[in-house]
Short mmCIF file of C-alpha atoms in Angstrom, two decimals:
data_model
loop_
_atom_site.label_atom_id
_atom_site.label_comp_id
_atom_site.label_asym_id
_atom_site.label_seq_id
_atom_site.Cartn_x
_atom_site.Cartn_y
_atom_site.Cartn_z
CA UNK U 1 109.09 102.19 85.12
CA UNK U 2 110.68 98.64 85.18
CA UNK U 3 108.65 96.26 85.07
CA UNK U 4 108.55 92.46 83.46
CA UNK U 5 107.09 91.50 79.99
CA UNK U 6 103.31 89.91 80.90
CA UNK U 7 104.11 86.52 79.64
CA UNK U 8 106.86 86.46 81.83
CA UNK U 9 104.70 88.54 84.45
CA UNK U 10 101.42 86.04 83.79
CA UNK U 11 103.87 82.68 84.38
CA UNK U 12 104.88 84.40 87.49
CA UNK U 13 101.79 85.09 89.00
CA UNK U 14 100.46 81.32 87.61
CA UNK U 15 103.71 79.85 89.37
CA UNK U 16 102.52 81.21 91.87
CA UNK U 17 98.97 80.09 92.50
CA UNK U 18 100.12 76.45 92.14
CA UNK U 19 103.09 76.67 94.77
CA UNK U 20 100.82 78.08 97.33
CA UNK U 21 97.94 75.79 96.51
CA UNK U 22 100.80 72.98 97.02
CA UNK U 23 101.87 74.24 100.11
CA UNK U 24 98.91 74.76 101.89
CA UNK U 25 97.18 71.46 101.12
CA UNK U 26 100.51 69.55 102.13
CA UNK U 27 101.97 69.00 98.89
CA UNK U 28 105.62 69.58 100.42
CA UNK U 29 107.34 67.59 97.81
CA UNK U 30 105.70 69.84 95.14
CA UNK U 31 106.70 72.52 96.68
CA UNK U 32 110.46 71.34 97.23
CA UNK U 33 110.20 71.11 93.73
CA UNK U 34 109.55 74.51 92.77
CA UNK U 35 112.84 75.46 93.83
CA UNK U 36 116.55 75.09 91.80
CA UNK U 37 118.10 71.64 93.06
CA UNK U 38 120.24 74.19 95.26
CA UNK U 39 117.82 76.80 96.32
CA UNK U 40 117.66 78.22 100.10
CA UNK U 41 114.49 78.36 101.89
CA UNK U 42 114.46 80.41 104.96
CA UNK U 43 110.42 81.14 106.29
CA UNK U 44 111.39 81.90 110.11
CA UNK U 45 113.81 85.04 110.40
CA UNK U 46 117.26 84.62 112.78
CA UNK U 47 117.09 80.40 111.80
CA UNK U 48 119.29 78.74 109.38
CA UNK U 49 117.84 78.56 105.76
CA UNK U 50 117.18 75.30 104.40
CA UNK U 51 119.26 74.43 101.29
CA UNK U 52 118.46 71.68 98.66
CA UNK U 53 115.14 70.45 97.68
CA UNK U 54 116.22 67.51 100.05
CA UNK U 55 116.43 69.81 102.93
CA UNK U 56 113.70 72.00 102.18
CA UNK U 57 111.27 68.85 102.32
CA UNK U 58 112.97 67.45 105.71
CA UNK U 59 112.20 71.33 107.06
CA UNK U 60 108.80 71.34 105.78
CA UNK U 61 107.87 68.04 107.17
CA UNK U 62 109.57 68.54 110.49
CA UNK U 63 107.78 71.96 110.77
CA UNK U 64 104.57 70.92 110.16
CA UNK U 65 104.73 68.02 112.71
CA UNK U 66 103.37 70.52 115.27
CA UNK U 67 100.30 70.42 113.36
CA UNK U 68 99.44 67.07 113.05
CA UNK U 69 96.83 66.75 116.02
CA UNK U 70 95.80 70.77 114.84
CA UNK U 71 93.19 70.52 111.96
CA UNK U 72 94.24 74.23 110.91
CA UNK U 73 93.91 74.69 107.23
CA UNK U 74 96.06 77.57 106.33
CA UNK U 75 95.74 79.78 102.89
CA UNK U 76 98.31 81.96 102.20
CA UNK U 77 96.80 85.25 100.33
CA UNK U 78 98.90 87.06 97.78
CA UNK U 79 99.02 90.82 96.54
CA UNK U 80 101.08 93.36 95.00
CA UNK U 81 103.99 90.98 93.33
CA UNK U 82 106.69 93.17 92.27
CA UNK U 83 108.79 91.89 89.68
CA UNK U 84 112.30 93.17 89.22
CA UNK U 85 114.79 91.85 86.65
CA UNK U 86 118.43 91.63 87.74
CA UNK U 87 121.83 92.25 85.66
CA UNK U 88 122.38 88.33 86.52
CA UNK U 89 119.69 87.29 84.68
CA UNK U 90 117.68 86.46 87.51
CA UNK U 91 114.12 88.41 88.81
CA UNK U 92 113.86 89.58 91.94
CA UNK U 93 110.01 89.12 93.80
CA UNK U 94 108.37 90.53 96.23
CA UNK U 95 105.40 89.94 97.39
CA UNK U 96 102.75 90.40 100.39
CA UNK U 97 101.55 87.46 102.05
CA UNK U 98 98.49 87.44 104.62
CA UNK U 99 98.53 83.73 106.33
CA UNK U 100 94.52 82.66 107.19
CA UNK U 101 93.78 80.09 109.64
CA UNK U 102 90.53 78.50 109.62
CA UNK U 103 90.09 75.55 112.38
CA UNK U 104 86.68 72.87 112.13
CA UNK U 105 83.70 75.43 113.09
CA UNK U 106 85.29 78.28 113.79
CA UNK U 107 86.07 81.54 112.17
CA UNK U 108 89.52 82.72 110.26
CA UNK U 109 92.61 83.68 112.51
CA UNK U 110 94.70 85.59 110.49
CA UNK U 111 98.40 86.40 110.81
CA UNK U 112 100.83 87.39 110.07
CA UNK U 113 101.18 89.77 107.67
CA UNK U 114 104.40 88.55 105.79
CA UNK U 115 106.69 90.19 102.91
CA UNK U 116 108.11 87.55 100.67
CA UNK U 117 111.32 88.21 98.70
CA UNK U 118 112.08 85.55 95.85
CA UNK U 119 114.98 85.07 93.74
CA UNK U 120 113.47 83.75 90.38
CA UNK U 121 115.40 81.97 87.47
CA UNK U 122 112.91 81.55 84.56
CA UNK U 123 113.50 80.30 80.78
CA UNK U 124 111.60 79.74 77.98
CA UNK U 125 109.90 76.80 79.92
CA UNK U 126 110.46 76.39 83.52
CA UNK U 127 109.86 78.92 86.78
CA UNK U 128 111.51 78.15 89.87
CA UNK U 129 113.38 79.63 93.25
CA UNK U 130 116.71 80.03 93.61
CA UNK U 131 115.61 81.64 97.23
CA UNK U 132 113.01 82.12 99.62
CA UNK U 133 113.30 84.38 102.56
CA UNK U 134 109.80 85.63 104.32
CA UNK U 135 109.72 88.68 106.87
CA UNK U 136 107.34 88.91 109.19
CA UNK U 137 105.79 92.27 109.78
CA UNK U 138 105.41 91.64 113.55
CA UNK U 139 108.98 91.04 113.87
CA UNK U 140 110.03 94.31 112.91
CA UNK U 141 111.68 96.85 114.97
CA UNK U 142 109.76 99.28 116.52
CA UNK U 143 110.35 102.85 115.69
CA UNK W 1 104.48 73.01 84.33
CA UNK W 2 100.81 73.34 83.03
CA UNK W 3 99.59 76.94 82.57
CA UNK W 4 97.48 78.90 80.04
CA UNK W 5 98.95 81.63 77.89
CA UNK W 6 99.40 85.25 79.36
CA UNK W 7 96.11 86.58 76.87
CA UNK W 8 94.11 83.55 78.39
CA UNK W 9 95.18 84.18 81.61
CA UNK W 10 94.39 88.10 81.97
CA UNK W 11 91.00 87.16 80.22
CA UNK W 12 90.06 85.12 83.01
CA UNK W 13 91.57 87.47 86.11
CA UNK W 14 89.76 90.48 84.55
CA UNK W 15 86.82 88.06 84.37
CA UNK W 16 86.67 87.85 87.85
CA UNK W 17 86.91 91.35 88.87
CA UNK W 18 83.85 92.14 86.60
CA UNK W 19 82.13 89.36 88.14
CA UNK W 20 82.95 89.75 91.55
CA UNK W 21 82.19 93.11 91.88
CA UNK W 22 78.74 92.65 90.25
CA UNK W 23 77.77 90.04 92.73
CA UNK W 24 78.95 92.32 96.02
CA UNK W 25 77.09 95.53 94.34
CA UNK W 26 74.01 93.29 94.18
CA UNK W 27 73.55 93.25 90.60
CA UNK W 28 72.73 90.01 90.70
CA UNK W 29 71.33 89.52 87.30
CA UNK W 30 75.06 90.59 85.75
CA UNK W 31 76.49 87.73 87.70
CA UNK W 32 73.83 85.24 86.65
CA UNK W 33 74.98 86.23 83.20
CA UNK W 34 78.44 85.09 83.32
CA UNK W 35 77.25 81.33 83.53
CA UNK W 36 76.83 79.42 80.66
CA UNK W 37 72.47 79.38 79.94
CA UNK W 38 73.01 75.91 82.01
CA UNK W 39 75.43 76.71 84.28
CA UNK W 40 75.56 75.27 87.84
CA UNK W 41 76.17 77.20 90.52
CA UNK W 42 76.34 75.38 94.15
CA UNK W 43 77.67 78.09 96.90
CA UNK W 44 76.88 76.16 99.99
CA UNK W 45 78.01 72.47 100.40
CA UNK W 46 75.32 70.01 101.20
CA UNK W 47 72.18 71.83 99.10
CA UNK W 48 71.34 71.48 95.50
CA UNK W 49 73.02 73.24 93.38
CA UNK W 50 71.08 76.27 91.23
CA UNK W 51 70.96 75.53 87.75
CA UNK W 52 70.34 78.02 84.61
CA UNK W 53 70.75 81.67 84.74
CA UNK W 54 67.34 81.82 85.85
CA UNK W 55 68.02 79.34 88.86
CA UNK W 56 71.02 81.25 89.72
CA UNK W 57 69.01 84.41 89.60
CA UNK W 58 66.49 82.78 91.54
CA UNK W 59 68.30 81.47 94.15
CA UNK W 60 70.75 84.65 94.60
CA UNK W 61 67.15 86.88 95.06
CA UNK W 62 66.31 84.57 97.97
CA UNK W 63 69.92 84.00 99.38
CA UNK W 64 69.98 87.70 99.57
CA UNK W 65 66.31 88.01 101.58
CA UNK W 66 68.10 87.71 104.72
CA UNK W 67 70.31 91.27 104.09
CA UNK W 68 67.52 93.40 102.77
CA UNK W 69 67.48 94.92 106.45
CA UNK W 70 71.21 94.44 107.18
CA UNK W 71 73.44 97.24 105.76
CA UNK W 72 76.88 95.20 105.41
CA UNK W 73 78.70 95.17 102.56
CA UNK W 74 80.12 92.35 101.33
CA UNK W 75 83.89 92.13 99.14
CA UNK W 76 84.93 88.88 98.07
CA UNK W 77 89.13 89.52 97.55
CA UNK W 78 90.61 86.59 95.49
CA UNK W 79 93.81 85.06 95.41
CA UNK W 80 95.87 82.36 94.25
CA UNK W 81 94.00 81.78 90.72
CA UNK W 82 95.74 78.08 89.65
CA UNK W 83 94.00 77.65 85.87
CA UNK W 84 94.10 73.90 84.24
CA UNK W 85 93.31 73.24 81.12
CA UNK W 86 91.23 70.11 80.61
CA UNK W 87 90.95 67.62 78.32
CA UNK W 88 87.37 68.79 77.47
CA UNK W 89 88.96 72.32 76.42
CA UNK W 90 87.44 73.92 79.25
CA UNK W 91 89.30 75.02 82.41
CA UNK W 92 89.25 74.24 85.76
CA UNK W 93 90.02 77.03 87.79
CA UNK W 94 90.78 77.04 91.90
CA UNK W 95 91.22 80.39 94.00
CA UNK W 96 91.34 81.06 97.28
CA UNK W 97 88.65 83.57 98.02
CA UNK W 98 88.48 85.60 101.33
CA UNK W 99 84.84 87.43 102.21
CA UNK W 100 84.59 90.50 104.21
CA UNK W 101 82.04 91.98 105.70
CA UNK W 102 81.67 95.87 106.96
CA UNK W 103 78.94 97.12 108.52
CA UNK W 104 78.33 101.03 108.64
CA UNK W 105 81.00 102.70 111.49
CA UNK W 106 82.50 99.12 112.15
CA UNK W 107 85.25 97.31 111.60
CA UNK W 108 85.28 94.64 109.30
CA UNK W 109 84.64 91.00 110.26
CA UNK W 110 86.53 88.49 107.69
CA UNK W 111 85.20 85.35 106.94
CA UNK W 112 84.64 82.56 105.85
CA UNK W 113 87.71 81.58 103.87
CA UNK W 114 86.96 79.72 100.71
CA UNK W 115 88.38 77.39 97.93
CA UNK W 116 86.24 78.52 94.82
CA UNK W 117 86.15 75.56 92.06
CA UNK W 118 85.18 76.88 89.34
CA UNK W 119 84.89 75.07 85.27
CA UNK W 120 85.25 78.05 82.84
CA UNK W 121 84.91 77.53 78.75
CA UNK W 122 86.44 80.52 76.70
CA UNK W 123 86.48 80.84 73.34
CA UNK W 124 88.22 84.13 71.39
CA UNK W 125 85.49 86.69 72.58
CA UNK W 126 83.67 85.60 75.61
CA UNK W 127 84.36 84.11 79.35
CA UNK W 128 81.78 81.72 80.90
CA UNK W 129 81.18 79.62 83.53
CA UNK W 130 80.11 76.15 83.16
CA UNK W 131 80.12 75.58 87.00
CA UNK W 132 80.84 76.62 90.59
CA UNK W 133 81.17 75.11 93.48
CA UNK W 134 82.41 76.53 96.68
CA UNK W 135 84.35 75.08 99.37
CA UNK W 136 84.59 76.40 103.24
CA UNK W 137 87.48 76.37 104.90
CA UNK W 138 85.34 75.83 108.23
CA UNK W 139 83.16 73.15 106.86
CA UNK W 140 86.55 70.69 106.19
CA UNK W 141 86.39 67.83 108.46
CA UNK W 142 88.86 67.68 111.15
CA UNK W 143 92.32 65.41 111.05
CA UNK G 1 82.72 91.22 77.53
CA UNK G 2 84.72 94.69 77.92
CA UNK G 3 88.23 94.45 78.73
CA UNK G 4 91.49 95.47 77.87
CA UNK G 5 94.44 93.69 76.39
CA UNK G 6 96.66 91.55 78.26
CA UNK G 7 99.69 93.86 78.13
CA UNK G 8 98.38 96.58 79.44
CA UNK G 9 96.40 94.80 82.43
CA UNK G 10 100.00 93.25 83.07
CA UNK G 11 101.58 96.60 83.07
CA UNK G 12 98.72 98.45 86.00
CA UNK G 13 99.11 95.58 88.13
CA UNK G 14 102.40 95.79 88.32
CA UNK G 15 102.58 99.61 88.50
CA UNK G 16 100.43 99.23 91.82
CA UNK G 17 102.32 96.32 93.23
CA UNK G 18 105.43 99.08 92.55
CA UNK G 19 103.28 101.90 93.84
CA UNK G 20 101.45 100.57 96.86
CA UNK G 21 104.64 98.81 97.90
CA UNK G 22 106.51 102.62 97.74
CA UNK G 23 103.68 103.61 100.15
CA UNK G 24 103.50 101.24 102.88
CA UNK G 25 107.26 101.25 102.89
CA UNK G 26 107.03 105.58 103.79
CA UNK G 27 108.60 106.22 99.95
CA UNK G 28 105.97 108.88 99.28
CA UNK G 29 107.97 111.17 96.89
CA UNK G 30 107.84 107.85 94.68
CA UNK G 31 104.34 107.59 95.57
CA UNK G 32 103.28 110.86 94.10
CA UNK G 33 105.56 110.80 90.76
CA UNK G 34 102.90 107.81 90.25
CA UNK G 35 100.56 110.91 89.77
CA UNK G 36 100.73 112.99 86.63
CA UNK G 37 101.84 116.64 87.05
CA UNK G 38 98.06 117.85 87.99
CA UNK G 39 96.97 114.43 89.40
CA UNK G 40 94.45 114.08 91.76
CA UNK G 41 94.55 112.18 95.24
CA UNK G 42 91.22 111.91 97.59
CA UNK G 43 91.85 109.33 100.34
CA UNK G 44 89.46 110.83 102.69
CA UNK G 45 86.00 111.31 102.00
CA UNK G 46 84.85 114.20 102.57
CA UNK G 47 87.87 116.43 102.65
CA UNK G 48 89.50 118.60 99.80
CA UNK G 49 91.80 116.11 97.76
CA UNK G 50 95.18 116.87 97.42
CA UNK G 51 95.87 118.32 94.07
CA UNK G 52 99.54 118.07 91.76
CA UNK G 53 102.62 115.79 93.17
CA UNK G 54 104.36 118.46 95.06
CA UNK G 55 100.18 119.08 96.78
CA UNK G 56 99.97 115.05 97.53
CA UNK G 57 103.63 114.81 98.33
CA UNK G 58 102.57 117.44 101.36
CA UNK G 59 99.46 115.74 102.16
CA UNK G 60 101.24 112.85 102.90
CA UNK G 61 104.00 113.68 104.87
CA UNK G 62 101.36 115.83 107.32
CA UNK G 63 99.07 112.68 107.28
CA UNK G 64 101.65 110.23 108.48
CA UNK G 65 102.74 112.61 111.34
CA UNK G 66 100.46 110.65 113.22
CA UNK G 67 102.27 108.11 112.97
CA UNK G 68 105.90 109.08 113.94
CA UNK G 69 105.84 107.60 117.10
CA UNK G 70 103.57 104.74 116.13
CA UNK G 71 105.19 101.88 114.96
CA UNK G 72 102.66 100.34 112.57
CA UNK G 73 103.45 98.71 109.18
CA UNK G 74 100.62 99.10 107.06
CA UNK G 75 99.86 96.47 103.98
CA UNK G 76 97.62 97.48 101.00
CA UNK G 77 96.21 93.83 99.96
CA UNK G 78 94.67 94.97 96.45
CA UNK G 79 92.37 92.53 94.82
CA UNK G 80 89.78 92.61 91.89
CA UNK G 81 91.26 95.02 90.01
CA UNK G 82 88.91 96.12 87.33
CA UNK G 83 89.69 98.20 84.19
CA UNK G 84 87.48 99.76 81.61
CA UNK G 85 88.86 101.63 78.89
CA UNK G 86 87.10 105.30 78.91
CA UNK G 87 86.06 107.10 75.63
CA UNK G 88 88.90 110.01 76.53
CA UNK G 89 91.67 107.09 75.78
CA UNK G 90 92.14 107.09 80.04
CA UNK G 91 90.69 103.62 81.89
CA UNK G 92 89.17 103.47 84.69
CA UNK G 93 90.45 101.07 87.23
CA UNK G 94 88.29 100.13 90.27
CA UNK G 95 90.11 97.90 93.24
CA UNK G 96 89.23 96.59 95.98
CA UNK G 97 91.67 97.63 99.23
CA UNK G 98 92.25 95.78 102.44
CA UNK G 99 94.60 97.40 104.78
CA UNK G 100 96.36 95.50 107.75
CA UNK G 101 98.56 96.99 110.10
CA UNK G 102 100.64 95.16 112.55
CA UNK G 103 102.80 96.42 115.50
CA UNK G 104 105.83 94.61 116.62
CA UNK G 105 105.16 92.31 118.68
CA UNK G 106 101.27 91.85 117.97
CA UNK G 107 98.77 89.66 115.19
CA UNK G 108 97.13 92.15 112.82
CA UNK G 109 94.54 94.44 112.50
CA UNK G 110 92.71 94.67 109.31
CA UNK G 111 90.60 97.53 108.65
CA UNK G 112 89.23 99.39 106.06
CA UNK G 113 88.12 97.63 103.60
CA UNK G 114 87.80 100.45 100.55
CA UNK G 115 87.17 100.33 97.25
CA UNK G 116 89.86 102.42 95.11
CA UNK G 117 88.57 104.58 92.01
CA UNK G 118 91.43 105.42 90.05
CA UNK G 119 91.66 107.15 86.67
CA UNK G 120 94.70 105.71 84.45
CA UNK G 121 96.84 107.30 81.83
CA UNK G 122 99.27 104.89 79.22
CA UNK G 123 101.02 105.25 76.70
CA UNK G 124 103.73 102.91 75.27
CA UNK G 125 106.24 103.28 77.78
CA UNK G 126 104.49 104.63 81.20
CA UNK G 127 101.38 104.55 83.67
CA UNK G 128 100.30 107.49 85.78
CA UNK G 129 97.57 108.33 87.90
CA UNK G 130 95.20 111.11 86.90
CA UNK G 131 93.22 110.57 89.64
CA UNK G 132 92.44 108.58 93.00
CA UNK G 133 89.32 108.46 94.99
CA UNK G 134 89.16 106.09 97.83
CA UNK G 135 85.57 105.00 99.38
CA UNK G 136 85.62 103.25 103.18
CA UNK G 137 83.03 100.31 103.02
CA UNK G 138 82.50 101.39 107.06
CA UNK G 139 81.76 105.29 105.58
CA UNK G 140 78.84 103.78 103.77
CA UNK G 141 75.22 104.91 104.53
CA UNK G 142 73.15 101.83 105.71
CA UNK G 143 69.94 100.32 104.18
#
């Protein structure tokens, strides 16, 4: 079985945890920053990717502008990270993502159901994402 | 970035799961015990907290009153664990935390979701908790 | 405070996020070789579990015939995993399960919620499966 070292795997899974806590409480320039100066973020399949730290934050804050009068906290819920070294030196991630929505009074929406795949560089002190591209289970073909 | 080391790290995860699954099998007394003798426990905003493992039994006996004639089982699944070490030496800990509920022959109903804030000291043999508070995601004010 | 070592808790997660990630995705000769020879796979109460990898691999090809002209995509969300080391040198490693399932087109559904009972094998280099039991928190009796 491959499979990553667990200090490697542990700074992974910690990475992580602080991303996604970034993300969701609106942290966007955080979360720019947790990719390589050139890494590609694409979250919404058949779009162009953002690219650069500089345009992942513009796309972030752009997207997010339809939630400004929407007091939706969303929580993005994590499970099953597979880690997979490549011969470039880089890991390959991927992960399951369940979004939950939780408006003022009301009960948890939650969807979609998401499959994350990361490109990872990590060294002896830094993590970060060379790319980002999420596929949503809903969008899939039918059979 | 800030993180704790992979040993550290599993300690606490592992930690959790014990924990966790004590409190949704109702052994109540088991998840008393993983506070510190005056731990605080507060797991709905705007009460008093419980304090002590006694307090925490206590209050966990009478919290738990209002299921003794409702079969649903309750599963707390936790995400997202973002450990930072303080300059105390203990650890502040924040994970997402996701309750469902599942009644006999239904489906299950999910909610609320939660931001669990928890202060944890370790030392080479044992896992505590110093405190807990718990956040709803329903209970945030609006924008 | 029983628990094992961080290596080896880093090494079962990632052997489900590998193995659960196999079966959603319909790989299910990879997800029996994460059986040993005579493993053991009960994911139906009540019924006769399937026994050996060529017995599971069967079982599941005849359970997702159902499916063939259903096009669901099925997520295992694992959380809590919790392993204790048995006397026999195996560990037993209870999980907690959430399954969603979304159809093109449509948010997901999200049920059961199950607790997994698995019994682990490990030696330097590999983790297997003796043995999976699966419990349905919606099979339970009531109060």
């Amino acid at each position: 079985m491959q499979a990553v070292d667990e200090r490697l795997h542990s700074r992974v899974i910690q990475f992580y945890a602080r991303q996604m806590q970034a993300l969701d409480n609106g942290r966007f320039e955080e979360y720019a920053g947790t990719f390589t100066e050139d890494g590609v973020f694409q979250h919404t399949p058949g779009t162009e990717p953002a690219r650069t730290r500089a345009g992942i934050l513009a796309e972030l804050l752009e997207f997010n502008k339809k939630y400004e009068n929407d007091p939706v906290q969303r929580r993005h819920y994590f499970s099953q990270v597979l880690l997979e070294p490549q011969a470039d030196g880089t890991i390959r991630s991927t992960v399951y993502a369940l979004i939950v929505r939780t408006r003022p009074g009301s009960r948890p929406e939650m969807w979609p159901s998401c499959v994350v795949n990361d490109v990872i560089v990590a060294d002896g002190t830094t993590v970060l994402l060379k790319s980002r591209h999420v596929d949503y289970d809903d969008l899939r073909p039918g059979v």
